[in-house]
Amino acid sequence: PSMIVDGHHVDAAMVAATWNARRPHGLALVTDAMAAMGQAAGPHQLGDTGAVSDGAVARTATGVLAGSLLSMDQAVSNLMRFTGASLAEAVAAASTIPAQLINQADRGHLSPGARADLVVLAESSDGVSVEATIVDGHLCHGEASP
């Protein structure tokens, strides 16, 4: 199954229970992120629907979830925090497992013939953060290492 691991769409305890039931196959992380992700809290649009962001989640005027503000690196961090998953397991949930679910054999792993789409992460006590992205073998964000 796939899951939005933001603590709003699915409670952290349910994420942990699902993770434990699915091991070793795990989960496929998805974000459902709307355009307000990374933007200041306040009013935003989701298509024709108005939504208000509090910086963590966006809701309609009636309080219904409008979409997440979850980045994939935050989803990886949350999965580790909510479940005790290792960095390797959480990264697989964001890459290998989704690629397998959509039958994309050239994605989600590093090997000859696979796509050279990479995200370089830095791990800290707060979780992970994106240091660089490489798409089709070309650096798109971040700096090349010496």
PDB file of C-alpha atoms in Angstrom, residues 4 18-19 22 36 44 58 60 63 73 82 99-100 109 113 127 130 133 136:
ATOM      1  CA  ILE A   4       0.863   9.899   3.130  1.00  0.00           C
ATOM      2  CA  THR A  18       0.891  -0.675   8.983  1.00  0.00           C
ATOM      3  CA  TRP A  19       4.677  -0.573   8.670  1.00  0.00           C
ATOM      4  CA  ARG A  22       4.006  -4.902   5.869  1.00  0.00           C
ATOM      5  CA  ALA A  36       1.307  25.565  -0.908  1.00  0.00           C
ATOM      6  CA  HIS A  44      -3.990  29.159  -0.823  1.00  0.00           C
ATOM      7  CA  ALA A  58      -3.983  22.662   4.396  1.00  0.00           C
ATOM      8  CA  THR A  60     -10.810  23.919   3.476  1.00  0.00           C
ATOM      9  CA  GLY A  63     -11.909  21.848   8.097  1.00  0.00           C
ATOM     10  CA  ASP A  73      12.335  14.087   2.373  1.00  0.00           C
ATOM     11  CA  PHE A  82       7.009   7.113  13.462  1.00  0.00           C
ATOM     12  CA  ALA A  99       9.122   1.830  -8.701  1.00  0.00           C
ATOM     13  CA  GLN A 100       8.266  -1.842  -8.215  1.00  0.00           C
ATOM     14  CA  HIS A 109      17.921   1.336  -7.538  1.00  0.00           C
ATOM     15  CA  GLY A 113      21.216   0.406 -17.136  1.00  0.00           C
ATOM     16  CA  GLY A 127      15.740  13.367  10.014  1.00  0.00           C
ATOM     17  CA  VAL A 130      18.090  17.107   0.492  1.00  0.00           C
ATOM     18  CA  THR A 133      19.416  16.112  -6.933  1.00  0.00           C
ATOM     19  CA  ASP A 136      19.367  11.705 -15.955  1.00  0.00           C
TER      20      ASP A 136
END
